[in-house]
Amino acid sequence: RWANDSNERLAAMAADLVRLNVDLIIAAGQPAREAARKATSTIPILTLSGSDPVREGWARSLARPGGNVTGLTFTIPEMGPKRLELLKAAAPTLARVVVLIDPLEVVDAVDVIRETKDGAARLGMQLQVVEMHGAADLDAALASVRRHRAQGLFPIAMYPYRERVAA
C-alpha cells in the first residue's frame, strides 16, 4: 500500500492489511509505523524510521525491543554533527548549511536540531533550520531553502520526498 503522501489514509490502509492477515507490515516513516501499531499488536512490523525507539515508545530497550515492532533508526540526535563533519570533509569551504526537517517524521526533532546546531558551531558553520509539516508543506519549505542560498543542504528524514528534495 502507498499513501501517496497522504498520512490521513494510513489508518485505513493499516486496518486493511490486518484484515488481509499479512505476514509482515513494512512501515516507512513514523506516521506509517504508528498507524500500523494502532492497527495490530500481533502482526510483525518492520520500520525504517525514528530516532530513539525507546523514547518514541515502540521499543522497551534497544537490546530487547519487545512487542511486534522492530527495525532501523537513522536520525539519532548524535548523528547530526557527524554528518556535518562528513559534509565539511567533502566540501572544505562549506560555511552555510540549511537543515530541512519534518517533525512529523522525526519525533525528537528538537534534540536532533539542537545537536546539529552544536555540531555546526564547532565546525564554524552557519546553520539555518527549515521545518516542514507533511507533504503539503514541501513546496513552501523547498522555496525557503532556496531563499537561504546555502552552500549545502542537510535533509533529515526526507525519504518520502527524496526525489523532490534532490531535484
Tab-separated table of N, CA and C in Angstrom:
chain	number	residue	atom	x	y	z
A	1	ARG	N	0.841	-1.182	0.000
A	1	ARG	CA	0.000	0.000	0.000
A	1	ARG	C	0.877	1.233	0.000
A	2	TRP	N	0.445	2.253	-0.648
A	2	TRP	CA	1.190	3.512	-0.711
A	2	TRP	C	0.202	4.635	-0.458
A	3	ALA	N	0.468	5.471	0.542
A	3	ALA	CA	-0.458	6.539	0.923
A	3	ALA	C	-0.330	7.772	0.032
A	4	ASN	N	0.655	7.770	-0.861
A	4	ASN	CA	0.845	8.891	-1.777
A	4	ASN	C	0.896	10.229	-1.026
A	5	ASP	N	1.745	10.257	0.014
A	5	ASP	CA	1.953	11.465	0.830
A	5	ASP	C	0.707	11.923	1.575
A	6	SER	N	-0.264	11.063	1.762
A	6	SER	CA	-1.498	11.412	2.470
A	6	SER	C	-1.576	10.594	3.755
A	7	ASN	N	-1.018	11.137	4.835
A	7	ASN	CA	-0.984	10.418	6.110
A	7	ASN	C	-2.379	10.092	6.629
A	8	GLU	N	-3.377	10.846	6.214
A	8	GLU	CA	-4.745	10.601	6.659
A	8	GLU	C	-5.245	9.230	6.218
A	9	ARG	N	-4.669	8.684	5.181
A	9	ARG	CA	-5.102	7.385	4.640
A	9	ARG	C	-4.451	6.203	5.347
A	10	LEU	N	-3.432	6.457	6.150
A	10	LEU	CA	-2.635	5.369	6.725
A	10	LEU	C	-3.430	4.444	7.642
A	11	ALA	N	-4.283	4.978	8.490
A	11	ALA	CA	-5.034	4.134	9.428
A	11	ALA	C	-5.903	3.124	8.679
A	12	ALA	N	-6.617	3.576	7.663
A	12	ALA	CA	-7.472	2.672	6.885
A	12	ALA	C	-6.632	1.641	6.140
A	13	MET	N	-5.494	2.064	5.634
A	13	MET	CA	-4.631	1.134	4.902
A	13	MET	C	-4.066	0.075	5.846
A	14	ALA	N	-3.652	0.487	7.045
A	14	ALA	CA	-3.124	-0.469	8.025
A	14	ALA	C	-4.215	-1.451	8.438
A	15	ALA	N	-5.419	-0.947	8.665
A	15	ALA	CA	-6.536	-1.821	9.035
A	15	ALA	C	-6.822	-2.833	7.927
A	16	ASP	N	-6.710	-2.411	6.679
A	16	ASP	CA	-6.918	-3.308	5.547
A	16	ASP	C	-5.873	-4.418	5.535
A	17	LEU	N	-4.618	-4.071	5.811
A	17	LEU	CA	-3.564	-5.090	5.863
A	17	LEU	C	-3.813	-6.096	6.987
A	18	VAL	N	-4.306	-5.610	8.111
A	18	VAL	CA	-4.630	-6.508	9.229
A	18	VAL	C	-5.766	-7.450	8.829
A	19	ARG	N	-6.799	-6.921	8.162
A	19	ARG	CA	-7.905	-7.778	7.697
A	19	ARG	C	-7.411	-8.853	6.729
A	20	LEU	N	-6.403	-8.514	5.930
A	20	LEU	CA	-5.853	-9.487	4.981
A	20	LEU	C	-4.941	-10.503	5.674
A	21	ASN	N	-4.641	-10.260	6.937
A	21	ASN	CA	-3.799	-11.140	7.745
A	21	ASN	C	-2.434	-11.370	7.080
A	22	VAL	N	-1.797	-10.279	6.680
A	22	VAL	CA	-0.472	-10.361	6.065
A	22	VAL	C	0.535	-10.903	7.076
A	23	ASP	N	1.660	-11.388	6.576
A	23	ASP	CA	2.696	-11.940	7.450
A	23	ASP	C	3.572	-10.865	8.071
A	24	LEU	N	3.688	-9.709	7.402
A	24	LEU	CA	4.586	-8.648	7.844
A	24	LEU	C	4.101	-7.323	7.279
A	25	ILE	N	4.226	-6.271	8.077
A	25	ILE	CA	3.957	-4.913	7.597
A	25	ILE	C	5.275	-4.156	7.635
A	26	ILE	N	5.656	-3.582	6.510
A	26	ILE	CA	6.833	-2.712	6.459
A	26	ILE	C	6.316	-1.288	6.455
A	27	ALA	N	6.713	-0.533	7.469
A	27	ALA	CA	6.202	0.828	7.638
A	27	ALA	C	7.361	1.810	7.554
A	28	ALA	N	7.420	2.543	6.454
A	28	ALA	CA	8.491	3.526	6.255
A	28	ALA	C	8.024	4.869	6.781
A	29	GLY	N	8.615	5.303	7.859
A	29	GLY	CA	8.277	6.601	8.436
A	29	GLY	C	7.430	6.479	9.680
A	30	GLN	N	7.544	7.482	10.525
A	30	GLN	CA	6.854	7.490	11.810
A	30	GLN	C	5.334	7.425	11.666
A	31	PRO	N	4.702	8.207	10.790
A	31	PRO	CA	3.241	8.116	10.689
A	31	PRO	C	2.754	6.722	10.264
A	32	ALA	N	3.456	6.097	9.331
A	32	ALA	CA	3.069	4.753	8.883
A	32	ALA	C	3.258	3.739	10.007
A	33	ARG	N	4.367	3.860	10.738
A	33	ARG	CA	4.629	2.941	11.850
A	33	ARG	C	3.532	3.068	12.905
A	34	GLU	N	3.161	4.289	13.249
A	34	GLU	CA	2.150	4.477	14.288
A	34	GLU	C	0.786	3.975	13.837
A	35	ALA	N	0.443	4.160	12.581
A	35	ALA	CA	-0.822	3.632	12.068
A	35	ALA	C	-0.835	2.106	12.162
A	36	ALA	N	0.270	1.480	11.807
A	36	ALA	CA	0.366	0.021	11.885
A	36	ALA	C	0.315	-0.453	13.340
A	37	ARG	N	1.006	0.256	14.227
A	37	ARG	CA	0.994	-0.120	15.653
A	37	ARG	C	-0.411	-0.058	16.232
A	38	LYS	N	-1.176	0.950	15.828
A	38	LYS	CA	-2.545	1.081	16.336
A	38	LYS	C	-3.457	-0.002	15.760
A	39	ALA	N	-3.111	-0.499	14.584
A	39	ALA	CA	-3.958	-1.480	13.908
A	39	ALA	C	-3.728	-2.904	14.397
A	40	THR	N	-2.522	-3.207	14.881
A	40	THR	CA	-2.231	-4.579	15.281
A	40	THR	C	-1.145	-4.635	16.355
A	41	SER	N	-1.297	-5.592	17.222
A	41	SER	CA	-0.236	-5.870	18.205
A	41	SER	C	0.321	-7.265	18.000
A	42	THR	N	-0.112	-7.936	16.920
A	42	THR	CA	0.342	-9.312	16.679
A	42	THR	C	1.123	-9.480	15.379
A	43	ILE	N	0.756	-8.780	14.325
A	43	ILE	CA	1.487	-8.897	13.057
A	43	ILE	C	2.811	-8.148	13.207
A	44	PRO	N	3.930	-8.792	12.848
A	44	PRO	CA	5.227	-8.096	12.947
A	44	PRO	C	5.263	-6.855	12.053
A	45	ILE	N	5.867	-5.790	12.598
A	45	ILE	CA	6.021	-4.527	11.874
A	45	ILE	C	7.506	-4.224	11.795
A	46	LEU	N	8.002	-4.037	10.590
A	46	LEU	CA	9.384	-3.629	10.351
A	46	LEU	C	9.344	-2.160	9.968
A	47	THR	N	10.055	-1.336	10.712
A	47	THR	CA	10.005	0.098	10.458
A	47	THR	C	11.375	0.642	10.100
A	48	LEU	N	11.381	1.653	9.303
A	48	LEU	CA	12.580	2.388	8.927
A	48	LEU	C	12.298	3.836	9.289
A	49	SER	N	12.447	4.143	10.572
A	49	SER	CA	12.070	5.487	10.990
A	49	SER	C	12.565	5.771	12.384
A	50	GLY	N	12.394	7.007	12.768
A	50	GLY	CA	12.552	7.390	14.144
A	50	GLY	C	13.969	7.635	14.585
A	51	SER	N	14.062	8.156	15.759
A	51	SER	CA	15.345	8.492	16.333
A	51	SER	C	15.664	7.576	17.491
A	52	ASP	N	14.832	7.594	18.493
A	52	ASP	CA	15.066	6.804	19.691
A	52	ASP	C	13.839	5.940	19.919
A	53	PRO	N	13.904	4.664	19.562
A	53	PRO	CA	12.718	3.814	19.658
A	53	PRO	C	12.184	3.672	21.073
A	54	VAL	N	13.048	3.765	22.073
A	54	VAL	CA	12.584	3.670	23.451
A	54	VAL	C	11.806	4.933	23.814
A	55	ARG	N	12.364	6.097	23.510
A	55	ARG	CA	11.692	7.360	23.797
A	55	ARG	C	10.389	7.481	23.013
A	56	GLU	N	10.385	6.987	21.772
A	56	GLU	CA	9.182	7.058	20.950
A	56	GLU	C	8.124	6.057	21.388
A	57	GLY	N	8.518	5.078	22.201
A	57	GLY	CA	7.549	4.148	22.762
A	57	GLY	C	7.302	2.879	21.978
A	58	TRP	N	8.081	2.608	20.947
A	58	TRP	CA	7.853	1.380	20.201
A	58	TRP	C	8.862	0.289	20.520
A	59	ALA	N	9.713	0.533	21.502
A	59	ALA	CA	10.641	-0.488	21.968
A	59	ALA	C	10.864	-0.297	23.468
A	60	ARG	N	10.964	-1.420	24.182
A	60	ARG	CA	11.247	-1.334	25.621
A	60	ARG	C	12.713	-1.018	25.863
A	61	SER	N	13.584	-1.571	25.012
A	61	SER	CA	15.023	-1.293	25.080
A	61	SER	C	15.603	-1.576	23.706
A	62	LEU	N	16.824	-1.077	23.465
A	62	LEU	CA	17.458	-1.356	22.173
A	62	LEU	C	17.824	-2.829	22.052
A	63	ALA	N	18.265	-3.432	23.145
A	63	ALA	CA	18.679	-4.836	23.113
A	63	ALA	C	17.490	-5.783	22.966
A	64	ARG	N	16.379	-5.455	23.613
A	64	ARG	CA	15.187	-6.301	23.574
A	64	ARG	C	13.956	-5.415	23.387
A	65	PRO	N	13.651	-5.119	22.118
A	65	PRO	CA	12.564	-4.171	21.872
A	65	PRO	C	11.199	-4.646	22.364
A	66	GLY	N	10.963	-5.968	22.362
A	66	GLY	CA	9.661	-6.480	22.776
A	66	GLY	C	8.588	-6.081	21.776
A	67	GLY	N	7.373	-6.489	22.037
A	67	GLY	CA	6.271	-6.129	21.154
A	67	GLY	C	6.417	-6.696	19.759
A	68	ASN	N	5.732	-6.086	18.822
A	68	ASN	CA	5.721	-6.586	17.452
A	68	ASN	C	6.419	-5.653	16.469
A	69	VAL	N	7.142	-4.635	16.980
A	69	VAL	CA	7.808	-3.669	16.110
A	69	VAL	C	9.315	-3.800	16.257
A	70	THR	N	9.992	-3.829	15.130
A	70	THR	CA	11.449	-3.811	15.110
A	70	THR	C	11.867	-3.007	13.882
A	71	GLY	N	13.152	-2.736	13.764
A	71	GLY	CA	13.581	-2.030	12.569
A	71	GLY	C	14.845	-1.234	12.765
A	72	LEU	N	14.981	-0.223	11.920
A	72	LEU	CA	16.176	0.603	11.898
A	72	LEU	C	15.824	2.034	12.264
A	73	THR	N	16.739	2.672	12.984
A	73	THR	CA	16.598	4.095	13.240
A	73	THR	C	17.754	4.797	12.549
A	74	PHE	N	17.526	6.013	12.116
A	74	PHE	CA	18.592	6.681	11.361
A	74	PHE	C	18.705	8.167	11.636
A	75	THR	N	17.966	8.691	12.573
A	75	THR	CA	18.080	10.119	12.852
A	75	THR	C	18.407	10.391	14.314
A	76	ILE	N	19.187	9.524	14.931
A	76	ILE	CA	19.534	9.766	16.327
A	76	ILE	C	20.255	11.107	16.437
A	77	PRO	N	19.954	11.876	17.477
A	77	PRO	CA	20.488	13.238	17.573
A	77	PRO	C	22.005	13.334	17.423
A	78	GLU	N	22.725	12.373	17.956
A	78	GLU	CA	24.184	12.419	17.918
A	78	GLU	C	24.769	12.278	16.519
A	79	MET	N	23.961	11.840	15.551
A	79	MET	CA	24.461	11.668	14.186
A	79	MET	C	24.546	12.982	13.407
A	80	GLY	N	23.789	13.994	13.808
A	80	GLY	CA	23.789	15.272	13.097
A	80	GLY	C	25.174	15.876	12.962
A	81	PRO	N	25.907	16.047	14.085
A	81	PRO	CA	27.251	16.619	13.980
A	81	PRO	C	28.189	15.770	13.119
A	82	LYS	N	28.073	14.450	13.218
A	82	LYS	CA	28.944	13.577	12.421
A	82	LYS	C	28.649	13.747	10.930
A	83	ARG	N	27.385	13.852	10.572
A	83	ARG	CA	27.029	14.050	9.167
A	83	ARG	C	27.521	15.393	8.650
A	84	LEU	N	27.482	16.413	9.517
A	84	LEU	CA	28.041	17.712	9.110
A	84	LEU	C	29.549	17.614	8.910
A	85	GLU	N	30.234	16.846	9.760
A	85	GLU	CA	31.680	16.647	9.572
A	85	GLU	C	31.966	16.014	8.213
A	86	LEU	N	31.170	15.027	7.839
A	86	LEU	CA	31.357	14.372	6.540
A	86	LEU	C	31.087	15.344	5.396
A	87	LEU	N	30.062	16.176	5.561
A	87	LEU	CA	29.750	17.185	4.546
A	87	LEU	C	30.905	18.173	4.418
A	88	LYS	N	31.463	18.591	5.544
A	88	LYS	CA	32.593	19.536	5.560
A	88	LYS	C	33.836	18.891	4.943
A	89	ALA	N	34.034	17.609	5.202
A	89	ALA	CA	35.180	16.917	4.603
A	89	ALA	C	35.046	16.850	3.082
A	90	ALA	N	33.817	16.688	2.594
A	90	ALA	CA	33.585	16.625	1.154
A	90	ALA	C	33.681	18.001	0.504
A	91	ALA	N	33.336	19.051	1.255
A	91	ALA	CA	33.359	20.428	0.740
A	91	ALA	C	33.984	21.323	1.812
A	92	PRO	N	35.320	21.359	1.882
A	92	PRO	CA	36.011	22.051	2.979
A	92	PRO	C	35.682	23.539	3.129
A	93	THR	N	35.279	24.215	2.060
A	93	THR	CA	34.973	25.648	2.174
A	93	THR	C	33.527	25.907	2.582
A	94	LEU	N	32.783	24.865	2.812
A	94	LEU	CA	31.375	24.977	3.189
A	94	LEU	C	31.223	25.784	4.477
A	95	ALA	N	30.367	26.803	4.443
A	95	ALA	CA	30.153	27.636	5.626
A	95	ALA	C	28.670	27.778	5.985
A	96	ARG	N	27.767	27.760	4.987
A	96	ARG	CA	26.340	27.957	5.227
A	96	ARG	C	25.563	26.709	4.809
A	97	VAL	N	24.832	26.153	5.778
A	97	VAL	CA	24.071	24.924	5.537
A	97	VAL	C	22.638	25.119	6.010
A	98	VAL	N	21.702	24.586	5.238
A	98	VAL	CA	20.302	24.566	5.641
A	98	VAL	C	19.927	23.136	6.004
A	99	VAL	N	19.299	22.989	7.166
A	99	VAL	CA	18.728	21.712	7.587
A	99	VAL	C	17.252	21.735	7.213
A	100	LEU	N	16.803	20.715	6.534
A	100	LEU	CA	15.387	20.554	6.188
A	100	LEU	C	14.873	19.373	6.995
A	101	ILE	N	13.857	19.615	7.834
A	101	ILE	CA	13.370	18.561	8.726
A	101	ILE	C	11.855	18.631	8.861
A	102	ASP	N	11.252	17.477	9.001
A	102	ASP	CA	9.806	17.368	9.223
A	102	ASP	C	9.592	16.735	10.588
A	103	PRO	N	9.164	17.514	11.585
A	103	PRO	CA	8.946	16.948	12.917
A	103	PRO	C	7.893	15.832	12.946
A	104	LEU	N	7.055	15.716	11.911
A	104	LEU	CA	6.125	14.592	11.848
A	104	LEU	C	6.884	13.278	11.654
A	105	GLU	N	8.016	13.345	10.993
A	105	GLU	CA	8.831	12.165	10.731
A	105	GLU	C	9.895	11.947	11.810
A	106	VAL	N	10.290	13.005	12.497
A	106	VAL	CA	11.361	12.924	13.495
A	106	VAL	C	10.781	13.361	14.837
A	107	VAL	N	10.385	12.393	15.642
A	107	VAL	CA	9.695	12.687	16.889
A	107	VAL	C	10.552	13.551	17.815
A	108	ASP	N	11.849	13.286	17.869
A	108	ASP	CA	12.727	14.089	18.737
A	108	ASP	C	13.491	15.130	17.924
A	109	ALA	N	12.756	15.794	17.035
A	109	ALA	CA	13.355	16.812	16.162
A	109	ALA	C	14.057	17.907	16.960
A	110	VAL	N	13.515	18.274	18.103
A	110	VAL	CA	14.129	19.324	18.928
A	110	VAL	C	15.545	18.919	19.317
A	111	ASP	N	15.722	17.666	19.736
A	111	ASP	CA	17.053	17.177	20.118
A	111	ASP	C	17.971	17.061	18.907
A	112	VAL	N	17.430	16.584	17.801
A	112	VAL	CA	18.226	16.455	16.581
A	112	VAL	C	18.723	17.829	16.131
A	113	ILE	N	17.854	18.813	16.145
A	113	ILE	CA	18.241	20.168	15.725
A	113	ILE	C	19.271	20.751	16.685
A	114	ARG	N	19.055	20.581	17.993
A	114	ARG	CA	20.000	21.110	18.980
A	114	ARG	C	21.399	20.521	18.773
A	115	GLU	N	21.480	19.205	18.649
A	115	GLU	CA	22.775	18.547	18.456
A	115	GLU	C	23.433	18.988	17.145
A	116	THR	N	22.628	19.127	16.099
A	116	THR	CA	23.158	19.525	14.793
A	116	THR	C	23.661	20.964	14.843
A	117	LYS	N	22.927	21.853	15.514
A	117	LYS	CA	23.376	23.236	15.674
A	117	LYS	C	24.685	23.298	16.455
A	118	ASP	N	24.774	22.520	17.519
A	118	ASP	CA	26.014	22.486	18.309
A	118	ASP	C	27.186	22.012	17.442
A	119	GLY	N	26.957	20.977	16.638
A	119	GLY	CA	27.999	20.475	15.745
A	119	GLY	C	28.409	21.505	14.710
A	120	ALA	N	27.437	22.227	14.168
A	120	ALA	CA	27.734	23.269	13.177
A	120	ALA	C	28.589	24.363	13.806
A	121	ALA	N	28.265	24.751	15.022
A	121	ALA	CA	29.038	25.805	15.701
A	121	ALA	C	30.485	25.351	15.901
A	122	ARG	N	30.680	24.094	16.295
A	122	ARG	CA	32.049	23.569	16.488
A	122	ARG	C	32.830	23.564	15.176
A	123	LEU	N	32.129	23.397	14.059
A	123	LEU	CA	32.781	23.350	12.748
A	123	LEU	C	32.874	24.737	12.094
A	124	GLY	N	32.380	25.755	12.774
A	124	GLY	CA	32.423	27.103	12.223
A	124	GLY	C	31.442	27.306	11.082
A	125	MET	N	30.341	26.589	11.114
A	125	MET	CA	29.334	26.684	10.056
A	125	MET	C	28.128	27.470	10.556
A	126	GLN	N	27.483	28.186	9.637
A	126	GLN	CA	26.193	28.823	9.924
A	126	GLN	C	25.109	27.829	9.546
A	127	LEU	N	24.182	27.601	10.457
A	127	LEU	CA	23.135	26.616	10.214
A	127	LEU	C	21.774	27.290	10.277
A	128	GLN	N	20.989	27.094	9.250
A	128	GLN	CA	19.618	27.606	9.185
A	128	GLN	C	18.701	26.397	9.163
A	129	VAL	N	17.650	26.392	9.972
A	129	VAL	CA	16.715	25.271	10.027
A	129	VAL	C	15.421	25.656	9.328
A	130	VAL	N	14.974	24.804	8.415
A	130	VAL	CA	13.681	24.972	7.745
A	130	VAL	C	12.842	23.755	8.107
A	131	GLU	N	11.722	24.027	8.781
A	131	GLU	CA	10.807	22.948	9.151
A	131	GLU	C	9.656	22.884	8.161
A	132	MET	N	9.215	21.669	7.920
A	132	MET	CA	8.010	21.454	7.140
A	132	MET	C	7.119	20.523	7.941
A	133	HIS	N	5.863	20.465	7.587
A	133	HIS	CA	4.916	19.626	8.323
A	133	HIS	C	4.074	18.847	7.323
A	134	GLY	N	4.619	17.732	6.858
A	134	GLY	CA	3.918	16.888	5.912
A	134	GLY	C	4.101	17.316	4.470
A	135	ALA	N	3.606	16.499	3.579
A	135	ALA	CA	3.789	16.690	2.140
A	135	ALA	C	3.242	18.020	1.646
A	136	ALA	N	2.160	18.499	2.250
A	136	ALA	CA	1.553	19.748	1.800
A	136	ALA	C	2.484	20.937	1.988
A	137	ASP	N	3.434	20.821	2.905
A	137	ASP	CA	4.376	21.910	3.202
A	137	ASP	C	5.660	21.841	2.360
A	138	LEU	N	5.856	20.781	1.630
A	138	LEU	CA	7.145	20.566	0.979
A	138	LEU	C	7.513	21.687	0.004
A	139	ASP	N	6.603	22.104	-0.848
A	139	ASP	CA	6.940	23.152	-1.827
A	139	ASP	C	7.358	24.445	-1.144
A	140	ALA	N	6.626	24.854	-0.112
A	140	ALA	CA	6.975	26.078	0.617
A	140	ALA	C	8.319	25.928	1.320
A	141	ALA	N	8.570	24.754	1.880
A	141	ALA	CA	9.847	24.513	2.566
A	141	ALA	C	11.009	24.571	1.574
A	142	LEU	N	10.849	23.957	0.418
A	142	LEU	CA	11.920	23.983	-0.584
A	142	LEU	C	12.150	25.400	-1.098
A	143	ALA	N	11.096	26.183	-1.232
A	143	ALA	CA	11.261	27.587	-1.631
A	143	ALA	C	12.047	28.341	-0.562
A	144	SER	N	11.775	28.072	0.688
A	144	SER	CA	12.509	28.704	1.791
A	144	SER	C	13.978	28.290	1.772
A	145	VAL	N	14.231	27.027	1.491
A	145	VAL	CA	15.618	26.542	1.390
A	145	VAL	C	16.362	27.330	0.314
A	146	ARG	N	15.724	27.518	-0.840
A	146	ARG	CA	16.368	28.263	-1.936
A	146	ARG	C	16.642	29.712	-1.547
A	147	ARG	N	15.721	30.329	-0.817
A	147	ARG	CA	15.911	31.731	-0.392
A	147	ARG	C	17.114	31.892	0.541
A	148	HIS	N	17.461	30.869	1.293
A	148	HIS	CA	18.592	30.954	2.222
A	148	HIS	C	19.943	30.912	1.496
A	149	ARG	N	19.942	30.523	0.242
A	149	ARG	CA	21.163	30.479	-0.577
A	149	ARG	C	22.329	29.794	0.140
A	150	ALA	N	22.032	28.671	0.739
A	150	ALA	CA	23.060	27.922	1.451
A	150	ALA	C	24.004	27.245	0.472
A	151	GLN	N	25.166	26.901	0.957
A	151	GLN	CA	26.138	26.159	0.150
A	151	GLN	C	25.890	24.660	0.244
A	152	GLY	N	25.138	24.262	1.258
A	152	GLY	CA	24.854	22.845	1.444
A	152	GLY	C	23.472	22.635	2.017
A	153	LEU	N	22.883	21.504	1.690
A	153	LEU	CA	21.569	21.129	2.204
A	153	LEU	C	21.716	19.840	2.995
A	154	PHE	N	21.172	19.834	4.192
A	154	PHE	CA	21.218	18.681	5.074
A	154	PHE	C	19.773	18.255	5.344
A	155	PRO	N	19.203	17.400	4.478
A	155	PRO	CA	17.836	16.945	4.697
A	155	PRO	C	17.819	15.808	5.719
A	156	ILE	N	16.941	15.915	6.703
A	156	ILE	CA	16.844	14.894	7.748
A	156	ILE	C	15.513	14.175	7.602
A	157	ALA	N	15.582	12.852	7.460
A	157	ALA	CA	14.387	12.001	7.363
A	157	ALA	C	13.470	12.432	6.231
A	158	MET	N	14.027	12.657	5.072
A	158	MET	CA	13.251	13.093	3.912
A	158	MET	C	13.001	11.952	2.929
A	159	TYR	N	13.098	10.715	3.388
A	159	TYR	CA	12.957	9.581	2.487
A	159	TYR	C	11.700	9.650	1.617
A	160	PRO	N	10.527	9.976	2.191
A	160	PRO	CA	9.341	10.015	1.324
A	160	PRO	C	9.419	11.067	0.223
A	161	TYR	N	10.264	12.064	0.418
A	161	TYR	CA	10.353	13.193	-0.520
A	161	TYR	C	11.709	13.255	-1.216
A	162	ARG	N	12.474	12.198	-1.152
A	162	ARG	CA	13.879	12.219	-1.590
A	162	ARG	C	14.054	12.694	-3.022
A	163	GLU	N	13.185	12.287	-3.934
A	163	GLU	CA	13.343	12.681	-5.328
A	163	GLU	C	13.120	14.184	-5.501
A	164	ARG	N	12.098	14.722	-4.849
A	164	ARG	CA	11.817	16.158	-4.979
A	164	ARG	C	12.884	16.989	-4.295
A	165	VAL	N	13.363	16.535	-3.144
A	165	VAL	CA	14.427	17.270	-2.443
A	165	VAL	C	15.702	17.246	-3.269
A	166	ALA	N	16.044	16.116	-3.837
A	166	ALA	CA	17.264	16.003	-4.646
A	166	ALA	C	17.168	16.899	-5.881
A	167	ALA	N	15.999	16.934	-6.494
A	167	ALA	CA	15.833	17.785	-7.685
A	167	ALA	C	15.988	19.239	-7.317
